[in-house]
XYZ file of C-alpha atoms in Angstrom:
456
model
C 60.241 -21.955 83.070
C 56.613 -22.210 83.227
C 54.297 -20.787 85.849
C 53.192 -24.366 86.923
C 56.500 -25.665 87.606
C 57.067 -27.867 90.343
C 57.474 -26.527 93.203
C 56.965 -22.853 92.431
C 53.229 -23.947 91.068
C 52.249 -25.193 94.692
C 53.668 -21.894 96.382
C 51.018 -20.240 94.683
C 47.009 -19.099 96.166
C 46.035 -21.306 92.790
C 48.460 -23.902 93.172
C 47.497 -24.157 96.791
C 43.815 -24.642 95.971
C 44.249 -27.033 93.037
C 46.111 -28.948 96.175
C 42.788 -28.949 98.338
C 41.189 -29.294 95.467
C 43.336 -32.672 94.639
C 42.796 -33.751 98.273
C 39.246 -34.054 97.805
C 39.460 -35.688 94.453
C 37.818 -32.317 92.862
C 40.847 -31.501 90.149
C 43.662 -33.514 88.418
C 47.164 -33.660 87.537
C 46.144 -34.271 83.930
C 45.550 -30.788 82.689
C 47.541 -29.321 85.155
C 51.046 -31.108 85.523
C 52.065 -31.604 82.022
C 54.491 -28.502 82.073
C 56.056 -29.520 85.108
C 58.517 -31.212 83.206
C 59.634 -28.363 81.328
C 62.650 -28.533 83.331
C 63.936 -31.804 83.372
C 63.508 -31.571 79.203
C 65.508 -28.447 79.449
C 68.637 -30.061 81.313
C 68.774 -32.975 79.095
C 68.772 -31.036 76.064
C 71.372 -28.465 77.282
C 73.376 -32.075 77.890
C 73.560 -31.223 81.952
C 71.273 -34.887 82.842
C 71.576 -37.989 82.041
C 68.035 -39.482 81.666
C 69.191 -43.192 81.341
C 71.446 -42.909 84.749
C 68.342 -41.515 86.454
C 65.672 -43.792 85.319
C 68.235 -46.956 86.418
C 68.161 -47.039 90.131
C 68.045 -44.327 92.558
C 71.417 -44.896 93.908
C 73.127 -44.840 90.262
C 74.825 -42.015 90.506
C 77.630 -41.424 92.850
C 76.754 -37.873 93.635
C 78.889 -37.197 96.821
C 82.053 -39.028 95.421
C 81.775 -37.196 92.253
C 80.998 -33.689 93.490
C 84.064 -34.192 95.822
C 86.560 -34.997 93.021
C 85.180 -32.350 90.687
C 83.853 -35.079 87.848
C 80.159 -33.910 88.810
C 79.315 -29.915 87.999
C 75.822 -29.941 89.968
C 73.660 -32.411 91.624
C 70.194 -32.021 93.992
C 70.593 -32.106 97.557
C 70.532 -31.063 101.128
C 72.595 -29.339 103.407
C 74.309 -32.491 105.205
C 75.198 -33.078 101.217
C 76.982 -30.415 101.137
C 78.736 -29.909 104.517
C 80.296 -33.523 103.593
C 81.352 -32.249 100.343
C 82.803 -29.409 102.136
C 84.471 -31.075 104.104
C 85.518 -34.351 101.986
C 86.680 -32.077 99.226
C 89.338 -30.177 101.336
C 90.203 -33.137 102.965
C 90.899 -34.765 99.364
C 92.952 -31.649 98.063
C 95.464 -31.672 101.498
C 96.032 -35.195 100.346
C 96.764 -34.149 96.599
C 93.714 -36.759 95.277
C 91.548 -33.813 93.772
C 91.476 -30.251 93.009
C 90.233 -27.729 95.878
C 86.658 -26.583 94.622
C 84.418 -23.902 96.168
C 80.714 -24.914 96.339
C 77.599 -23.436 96.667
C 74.449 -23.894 97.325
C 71.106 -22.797 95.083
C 67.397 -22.267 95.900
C 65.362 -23.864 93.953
C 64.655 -21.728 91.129
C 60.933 -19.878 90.410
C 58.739 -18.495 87.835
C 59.484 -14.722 87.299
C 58.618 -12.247 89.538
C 58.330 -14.999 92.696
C 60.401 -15.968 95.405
C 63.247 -18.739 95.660
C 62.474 -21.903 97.395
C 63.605 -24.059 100.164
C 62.316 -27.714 100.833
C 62.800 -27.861 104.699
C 62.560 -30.660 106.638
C 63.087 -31.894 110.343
C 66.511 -33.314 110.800
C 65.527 -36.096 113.177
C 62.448 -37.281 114.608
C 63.254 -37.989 118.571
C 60.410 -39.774 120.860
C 60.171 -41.539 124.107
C 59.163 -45.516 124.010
C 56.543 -45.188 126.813
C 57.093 -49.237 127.159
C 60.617 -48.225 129.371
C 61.096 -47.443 132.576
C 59.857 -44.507 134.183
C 63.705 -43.402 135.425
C 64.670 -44.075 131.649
C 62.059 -41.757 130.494
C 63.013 -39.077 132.606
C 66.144 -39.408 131.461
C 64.875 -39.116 127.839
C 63.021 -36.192 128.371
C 65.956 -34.630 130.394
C 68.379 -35.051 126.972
C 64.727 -33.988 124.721
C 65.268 -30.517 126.715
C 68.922 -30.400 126.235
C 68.302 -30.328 122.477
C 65.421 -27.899 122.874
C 67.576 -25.377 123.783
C 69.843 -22.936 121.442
C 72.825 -24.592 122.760
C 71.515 -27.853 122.279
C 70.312 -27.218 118.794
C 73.396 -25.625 117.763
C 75.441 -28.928 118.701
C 72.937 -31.488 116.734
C 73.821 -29.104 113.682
C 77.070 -29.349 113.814
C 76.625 -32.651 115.072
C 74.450 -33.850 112.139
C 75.720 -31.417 109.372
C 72.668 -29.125 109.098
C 71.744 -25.524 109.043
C 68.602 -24.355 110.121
C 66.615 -24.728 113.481
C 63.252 -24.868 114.360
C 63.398 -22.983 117.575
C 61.820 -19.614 117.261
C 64.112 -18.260 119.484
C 66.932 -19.452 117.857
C 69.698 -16.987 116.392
C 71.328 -17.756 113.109
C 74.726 -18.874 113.270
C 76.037 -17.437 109.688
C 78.912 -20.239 109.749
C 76.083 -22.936 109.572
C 74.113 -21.608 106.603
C 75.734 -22.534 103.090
C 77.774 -20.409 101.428
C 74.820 -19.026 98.485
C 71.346 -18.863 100.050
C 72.609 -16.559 102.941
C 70.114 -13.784 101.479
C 67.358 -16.191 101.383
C 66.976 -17.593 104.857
C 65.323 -15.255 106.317
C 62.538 -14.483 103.523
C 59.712 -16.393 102.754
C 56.217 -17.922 103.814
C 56.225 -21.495 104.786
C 53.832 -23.840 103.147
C 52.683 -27.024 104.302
C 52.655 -29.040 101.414
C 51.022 -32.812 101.868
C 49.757 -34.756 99.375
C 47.485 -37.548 100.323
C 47.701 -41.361 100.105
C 51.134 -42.579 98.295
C 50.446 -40.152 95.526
C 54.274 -38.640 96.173
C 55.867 -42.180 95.901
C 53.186 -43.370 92.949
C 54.721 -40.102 90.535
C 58.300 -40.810 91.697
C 57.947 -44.083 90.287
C 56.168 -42.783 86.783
C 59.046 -39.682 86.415
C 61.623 -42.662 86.364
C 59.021 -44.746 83.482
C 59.064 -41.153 81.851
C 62.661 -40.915 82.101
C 63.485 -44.234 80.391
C 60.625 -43.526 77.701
C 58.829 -46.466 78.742
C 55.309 -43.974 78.871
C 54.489 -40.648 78.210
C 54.080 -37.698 80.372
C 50.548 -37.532 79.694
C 50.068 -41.623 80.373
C 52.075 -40.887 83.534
C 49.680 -38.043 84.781
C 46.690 -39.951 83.855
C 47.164 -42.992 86.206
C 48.066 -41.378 89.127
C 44.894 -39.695 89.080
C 43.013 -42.884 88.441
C 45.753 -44.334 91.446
C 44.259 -41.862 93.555
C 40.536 -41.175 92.359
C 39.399 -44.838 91.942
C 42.207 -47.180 93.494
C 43.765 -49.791 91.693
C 44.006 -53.579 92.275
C 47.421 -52.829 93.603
C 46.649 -49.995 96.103
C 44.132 -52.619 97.032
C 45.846 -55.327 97.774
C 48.568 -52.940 99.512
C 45.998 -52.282 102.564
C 44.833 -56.061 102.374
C 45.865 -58.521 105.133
C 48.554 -61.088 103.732
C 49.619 -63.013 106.281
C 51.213 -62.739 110.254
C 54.500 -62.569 111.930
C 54.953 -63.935 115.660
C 57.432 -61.088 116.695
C 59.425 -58.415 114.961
C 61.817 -58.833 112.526
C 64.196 -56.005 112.829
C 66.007 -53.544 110.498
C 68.117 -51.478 112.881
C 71.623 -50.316 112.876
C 72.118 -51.332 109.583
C 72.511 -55.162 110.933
C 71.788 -56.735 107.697
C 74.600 -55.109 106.432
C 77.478 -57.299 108.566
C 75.437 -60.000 110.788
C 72.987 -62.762 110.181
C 69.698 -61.575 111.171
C 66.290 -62.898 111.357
C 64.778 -60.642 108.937
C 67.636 -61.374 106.336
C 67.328 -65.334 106.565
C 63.014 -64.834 106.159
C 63.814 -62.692 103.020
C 66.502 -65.091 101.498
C 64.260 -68.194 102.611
C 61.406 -66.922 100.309
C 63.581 -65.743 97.794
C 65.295 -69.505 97.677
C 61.855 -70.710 97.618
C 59.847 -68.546 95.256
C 63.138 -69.405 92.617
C 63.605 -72.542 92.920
C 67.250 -73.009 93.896
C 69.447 -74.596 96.600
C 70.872 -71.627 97.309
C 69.714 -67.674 97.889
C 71.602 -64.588 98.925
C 70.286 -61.463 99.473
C 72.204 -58.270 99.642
C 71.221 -56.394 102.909
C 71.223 -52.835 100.965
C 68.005 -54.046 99.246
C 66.395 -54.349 102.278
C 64.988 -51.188 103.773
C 62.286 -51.845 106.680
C 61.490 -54.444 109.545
C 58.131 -56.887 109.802
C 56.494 -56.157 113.279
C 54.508 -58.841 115.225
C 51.455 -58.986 113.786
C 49.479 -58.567 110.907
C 51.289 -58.058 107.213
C 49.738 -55.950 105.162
C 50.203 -56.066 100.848
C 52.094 -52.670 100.983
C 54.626 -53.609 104.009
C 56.360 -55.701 101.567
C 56.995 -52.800 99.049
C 58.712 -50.871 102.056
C 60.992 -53.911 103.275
C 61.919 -54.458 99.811
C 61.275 -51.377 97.182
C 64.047 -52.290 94.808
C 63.100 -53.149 91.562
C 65.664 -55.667 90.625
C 65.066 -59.158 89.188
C 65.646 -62.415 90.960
C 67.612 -65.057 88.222
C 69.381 -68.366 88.814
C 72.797 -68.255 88.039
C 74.852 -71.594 87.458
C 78.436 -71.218 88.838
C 81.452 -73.005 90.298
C 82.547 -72.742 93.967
C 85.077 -70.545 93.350
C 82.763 -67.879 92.210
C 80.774 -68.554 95.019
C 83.483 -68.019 97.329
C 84.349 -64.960 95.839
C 80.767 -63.550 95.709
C 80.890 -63.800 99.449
C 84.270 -62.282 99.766
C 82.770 -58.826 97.912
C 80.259 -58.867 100.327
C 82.455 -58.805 103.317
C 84.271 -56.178 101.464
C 82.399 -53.366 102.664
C 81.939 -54.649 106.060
C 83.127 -51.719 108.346
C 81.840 -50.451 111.509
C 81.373 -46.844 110.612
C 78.693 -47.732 107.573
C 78.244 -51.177 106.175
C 77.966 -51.558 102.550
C 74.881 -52.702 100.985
C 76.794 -55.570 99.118
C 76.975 -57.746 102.348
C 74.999 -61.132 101.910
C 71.773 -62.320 103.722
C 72.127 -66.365 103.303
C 69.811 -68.932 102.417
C 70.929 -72.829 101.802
C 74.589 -72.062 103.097
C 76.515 -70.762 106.104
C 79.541 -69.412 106.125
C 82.478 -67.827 108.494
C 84.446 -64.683 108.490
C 86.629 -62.163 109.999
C 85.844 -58.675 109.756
C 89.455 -57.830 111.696
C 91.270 -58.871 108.302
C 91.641 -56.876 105.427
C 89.298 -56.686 102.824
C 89.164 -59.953 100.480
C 90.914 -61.638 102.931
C 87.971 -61.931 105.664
C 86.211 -64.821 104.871
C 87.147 -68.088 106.687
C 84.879 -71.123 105.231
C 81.259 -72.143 103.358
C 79.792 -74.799 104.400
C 76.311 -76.121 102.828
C 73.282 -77.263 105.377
C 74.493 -80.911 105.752
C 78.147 -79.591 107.346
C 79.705 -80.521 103.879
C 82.370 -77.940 102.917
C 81.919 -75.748 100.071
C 83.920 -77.525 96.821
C 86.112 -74.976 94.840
C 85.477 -77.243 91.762
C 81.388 -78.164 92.241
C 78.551 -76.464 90.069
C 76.112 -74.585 92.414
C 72.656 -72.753 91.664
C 72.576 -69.616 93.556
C 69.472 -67.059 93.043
C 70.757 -63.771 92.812
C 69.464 -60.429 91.396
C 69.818 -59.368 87.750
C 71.544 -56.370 89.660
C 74.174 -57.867 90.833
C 75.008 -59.536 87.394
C 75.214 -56.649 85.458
C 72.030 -56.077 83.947
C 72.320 -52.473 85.634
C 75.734 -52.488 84.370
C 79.050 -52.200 86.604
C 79.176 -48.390 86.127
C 78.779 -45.475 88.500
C 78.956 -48.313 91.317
C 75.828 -50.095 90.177
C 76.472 -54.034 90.610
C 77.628 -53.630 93.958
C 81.175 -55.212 92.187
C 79.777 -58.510 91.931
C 81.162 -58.588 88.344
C 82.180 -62.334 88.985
C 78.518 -62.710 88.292
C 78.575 -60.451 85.766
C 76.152 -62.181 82.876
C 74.456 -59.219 81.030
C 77.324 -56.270 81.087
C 79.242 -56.422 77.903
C 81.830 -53.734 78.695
C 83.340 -55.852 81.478
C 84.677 -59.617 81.288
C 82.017 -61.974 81.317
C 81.980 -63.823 84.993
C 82.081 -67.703 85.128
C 78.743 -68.117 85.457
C 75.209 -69.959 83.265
C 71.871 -68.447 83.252
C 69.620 -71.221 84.273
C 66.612 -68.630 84.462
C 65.103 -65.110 84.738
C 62.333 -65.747 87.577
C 60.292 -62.178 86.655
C 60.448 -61.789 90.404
C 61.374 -59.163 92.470
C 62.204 -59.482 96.480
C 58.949 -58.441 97.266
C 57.119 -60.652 94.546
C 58.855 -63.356 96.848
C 57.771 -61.901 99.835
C 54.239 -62.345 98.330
C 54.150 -65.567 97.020
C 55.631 -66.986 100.302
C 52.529 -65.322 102.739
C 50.622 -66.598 99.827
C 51.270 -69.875 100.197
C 51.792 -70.170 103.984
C 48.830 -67.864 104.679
C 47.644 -69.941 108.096
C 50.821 -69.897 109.188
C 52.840 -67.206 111.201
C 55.986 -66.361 110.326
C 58.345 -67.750 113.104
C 62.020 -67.846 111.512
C 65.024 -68.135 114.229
C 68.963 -66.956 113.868
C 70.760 -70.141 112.777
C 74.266 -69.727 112.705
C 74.328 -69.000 109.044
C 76.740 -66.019 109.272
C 79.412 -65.958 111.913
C 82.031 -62.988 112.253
C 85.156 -64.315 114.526
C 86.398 -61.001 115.125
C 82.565 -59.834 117.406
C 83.493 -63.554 119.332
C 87.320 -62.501 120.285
């Protein structure tokens, strides 16, 4: 590897000032950054990464399920990734489903002659909402000082599946450190390392373009300087006011992942809208933030919404329908929700999350009270995802393949391409504050999704 890899580059006195440097729009990447790839060439030529899985989707590959079942030799990831493989693995091998592995965990790897690395990171961010009660904040504070303490740390960890603290005071449990970096943890300076603006997210999104050849490293390099050292018209219009909402519109608990919400019905209102069709779902994993009472700015929607997947008008019978809405109640648990379950827009519809999976939901019924017909032709607006176009594999899809329109190594669903919108959620998002820009954004819960079994 070369000296300026990434991130044994930035642990260095120069790497360090060409950051401050950066931060005051006195150096580049170009120049600089180019070799920082070295090692992503080097895996895919020793045949250990798969550039075309990577550049998909970020949640393409199923790292955790692989790693446990031995099908995966390596992946990137944290601590809590692999405590659960730990702990998945041996549970898999009592029950005879895989093969007992031992795993391990790696630093990330340095030029010659300097130190290992560790990315750390807080665990959880815990604050006090001063707009409670004073007894409740006592409370909180009480619990913020249980946490504080060695004891208190040494439960979240376990709790939470981590293994370092921040307390200074704090005394290593060797149980809690992975098996592999024990000689590591205690070495080291620690480096603050913050680059400004969205420059992190801004390269994440040209590595992928890299990845799937669709530019160059150098063409890659040379816009996120200009991203950064003269703005663009969309880092503009990302700090530009675009329109208002009256009161929040909450992501929390992963609610749009098994109940109507308000937040779901405004994103699958604007999709309906901004495609044309009767009809609009939306799966809740795709979105990924709330609206807050107020002022919207351009870059909000890129946060509710970051997904990259095309909105396209599918043609299909009700039967399909039907069973597009049973896969999204498949995944419909308590403990985590799926990302497949449905925000509705032009329909409502009934289920029971008590009953087993494709067997929960209860009846469709279209805005007039007219029940769904197993035999009509509906348009629905759906995402290019969720037909295929990312194919079914490695979980992509979401197993909507009754949709499926573009994936040719899987039955072709029962369904017509009416049209490929070019949109994306948030392109939606946009064109709906565009239009309604004197207006607030007011939407209500409707009744569109009911679950019988949270009414027993």
């Amino acid at each position: 590897m070369d000296r300026y890899m990434v991130p044994d580059f930035l642990g260095t006195v120069e790497g360090m000032k060409w950051l401050a440097d950066f931060t005051d729009k006195k150096a580049a990447f170009t120049g600089v950054w180019e070799k920082s790839f070295a090692l992503s060439d080097a895996l895919v030529e020793a045949g250990v990464m798969d550039p075309e899985a990577i550049s998909l989707q970020r949640n393409s590959i199923l790292c955790h399920q692989r790693l446990v079942k031995g099908t995966l030799a390596a992946a990137f990831g944290d601590s809590a990734l692999y405590y659960e493989c730990v702990a998945d693995n041996r549970k898999a091998a009592e029950e005879g489903t895989a093969e007992a592995y031992t795993y391990r965990m790696y630093p990330l790897l340095s030029d010659e002659g300097n130190e290992p690395w560790f990315l750390f990171s807080p665990s959880a961010l815990l604050g006090v909402n001063n707009a409670i009660s004073e007894e409740k904040q006592n409370a909180c504070r009480r619990i913020l000082e249980l946490l504080s303490t060695p004891e208190g740390q040494e439960a979240l960890m376990e709790d939470m599946g981590t293994g370092m603290s921040c307390l200074t005071d704090y005394r290593q449990r060797e149980d809690l450190i992975p098996y592999g970096v024990e000689e590591y943890v205690e070495s080291g300076y620690i480096y603050n390392v913050l680059f400004p603006s969205k420059t992190v997210e801004y390269l994440g999104g040209y590595v992928r373009k890299v990845m799937n050849e669709k530019c160059t490293v150098e063409e890659a390099l040379q816009a996120i300087d200009r991203f950064y050292c003269e703005g663009t018209d969309e880092s503009s219009y990302d700090f530009s006011v675009i329109g208002t909402v009256s009161r929040d519109l909450l992501l929390e608990n992963f609610n749009v992942r098994f109940m109507e919400t308000e937040l779901g019905n405004f994103i699958a209102d604007c999709v309906a809208e901004a495609s044309g069709a009767p009809i609009a779902v939306v799966n809740g994993g795709g979105i990924r933030a709330s609206f807050y009472q107020g002022v919207v700015y351009g870059g909000d929607i890129a946060v509710v919404c970051p997904f990259d997947n095309q909105v396209v008008v599918l043609e299909m019978d009700g039967q399909t329908l039907w069973d597009m809405l049973e896969n999204g109640l498949s995944t419909c648990t308590e403990e985590f929700p799926g990302g497949r379950f449905l925000q509705v827009s032009g329909l409502n519809y009934i289920f029971d999350s008590s009953k087993p999976a494709g067997n929960r939901l209860v009846s469709v019924t279209l805005p007039d009270g007219k029940a769904l017909d197993r035999n009509e032709s509906y348009q629905v607006a759906v995402t290019d995802y969720m037909a295929g176009a990312r194919s079914y594999a490695e979980g992509n899809g979401d197993g909507y393949t009754m949709l499926n329109f573009y994936d040719d190594s899987v039955p072709k669903g029962s369904v017509t391409l009416i049209k490929e919108t070019g949109l994306l959620y948030r392109d939606a998002l946009a064109l709906y504050f565009e239009r309604h820009r004197d207006t607030a954004v007011d939407v209500q819960l409707e009744g569109r999704i009911t679950d019988l079994a949270q009414e027993k």
